[in-house]
Short mmCIF file of C-alpha atoms in Angstrom, two decimals:
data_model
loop_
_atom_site.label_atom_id
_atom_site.label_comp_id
_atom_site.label_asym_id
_atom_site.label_seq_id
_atom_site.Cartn_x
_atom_site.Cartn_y
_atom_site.Cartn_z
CA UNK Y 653 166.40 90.34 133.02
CA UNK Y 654 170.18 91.08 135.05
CA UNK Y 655 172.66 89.09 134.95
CA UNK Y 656 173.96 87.89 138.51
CA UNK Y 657 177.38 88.30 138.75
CA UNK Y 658 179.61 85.91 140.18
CA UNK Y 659 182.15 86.35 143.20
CA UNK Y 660 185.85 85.89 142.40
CA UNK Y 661 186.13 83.38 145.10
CA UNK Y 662 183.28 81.03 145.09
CA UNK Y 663 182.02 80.03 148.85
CA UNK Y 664 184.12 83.00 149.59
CA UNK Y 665 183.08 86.09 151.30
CA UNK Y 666 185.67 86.83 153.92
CA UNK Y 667 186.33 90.44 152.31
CA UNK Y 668 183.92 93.29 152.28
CA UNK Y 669 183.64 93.99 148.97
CA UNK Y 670 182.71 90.28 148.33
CA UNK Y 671 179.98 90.79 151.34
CA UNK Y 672 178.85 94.03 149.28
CA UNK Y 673 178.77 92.05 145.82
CA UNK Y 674 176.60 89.38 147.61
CA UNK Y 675 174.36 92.28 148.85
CA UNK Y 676 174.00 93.66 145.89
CA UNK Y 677 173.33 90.39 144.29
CA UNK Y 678 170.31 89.32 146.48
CA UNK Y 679 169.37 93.05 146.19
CA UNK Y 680 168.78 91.72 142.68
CA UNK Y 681 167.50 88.68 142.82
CA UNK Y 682 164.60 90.17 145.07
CA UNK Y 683 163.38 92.71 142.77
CA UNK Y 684 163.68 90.22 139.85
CA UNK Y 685 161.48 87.87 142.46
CA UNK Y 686 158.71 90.71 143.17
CA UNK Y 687 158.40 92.47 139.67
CA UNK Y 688 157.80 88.16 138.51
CA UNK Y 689 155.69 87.63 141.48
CA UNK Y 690 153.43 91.24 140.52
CA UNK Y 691 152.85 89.94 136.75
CA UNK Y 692 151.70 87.37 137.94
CA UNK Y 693 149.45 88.65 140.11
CA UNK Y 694 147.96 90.99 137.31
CA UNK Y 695 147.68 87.32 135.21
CA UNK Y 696 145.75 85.73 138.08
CA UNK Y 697 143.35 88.53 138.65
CA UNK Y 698 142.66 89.01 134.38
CA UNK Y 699 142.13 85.05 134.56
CA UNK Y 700 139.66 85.29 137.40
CA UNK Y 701 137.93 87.57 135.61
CA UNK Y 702 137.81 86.25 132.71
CA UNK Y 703 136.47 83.18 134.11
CA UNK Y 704 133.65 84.77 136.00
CA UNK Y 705 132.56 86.47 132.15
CA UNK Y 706 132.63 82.64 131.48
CA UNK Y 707 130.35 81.49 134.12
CA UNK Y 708 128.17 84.54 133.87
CA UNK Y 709 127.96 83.75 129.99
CA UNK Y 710 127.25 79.80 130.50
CA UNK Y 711 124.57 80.98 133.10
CA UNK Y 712 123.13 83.00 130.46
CA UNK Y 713 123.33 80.40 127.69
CA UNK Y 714 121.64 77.85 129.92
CA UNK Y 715 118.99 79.83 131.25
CA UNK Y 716 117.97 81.02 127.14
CA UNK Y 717 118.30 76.91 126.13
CA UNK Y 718 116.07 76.23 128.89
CA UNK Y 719 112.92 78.98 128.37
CA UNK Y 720 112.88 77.69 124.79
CA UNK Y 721 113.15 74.22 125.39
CA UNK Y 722 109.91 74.98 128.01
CA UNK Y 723 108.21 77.36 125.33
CA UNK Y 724 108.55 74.51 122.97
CA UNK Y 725 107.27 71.69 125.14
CA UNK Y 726 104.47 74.04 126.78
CA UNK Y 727 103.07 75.76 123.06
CA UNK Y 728 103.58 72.09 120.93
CA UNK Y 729 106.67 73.95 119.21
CA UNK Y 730 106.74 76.57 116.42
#
């Protein structure tokens, strides 16, 4: 992560090097923003899937609990 630098005159951007500094500043700040912004992006879509491995897994467990609860009530158990 940059450092922001600060302006010699705070509130102060009458000259145009200050006005360039401030530029260059939020020139910053807006990359730091979208590089955060694609991570997490790339974290939301590894969490989605993840959670739809979940769901398909759950499915899967409950369908497998189910037949043998039915093959055990239908055959007297085993």
């Amino acid at each position: 992560m940059s450092t922001i630098s600060v302006t010699s005159a705070a509130g102060s951007l009458d000259t145009d090097e200050e006005n360039k500094h401030f530029r260059e500043n939020l020139r910053q700040v807006r990359n730091e923003l979208s590089a955060r912004v694609a991570r997490i992006q790339v974290q939301q879509s590894g969490l989605a899937e993840y959670d739809r491995s979940l769901a398909e897994t759950r499915q899967q467990l409950s369908s497998s609990v189910s037949d043998n609860i039915l093959s055990n009530y239908q055959f007297g158990g085993n």
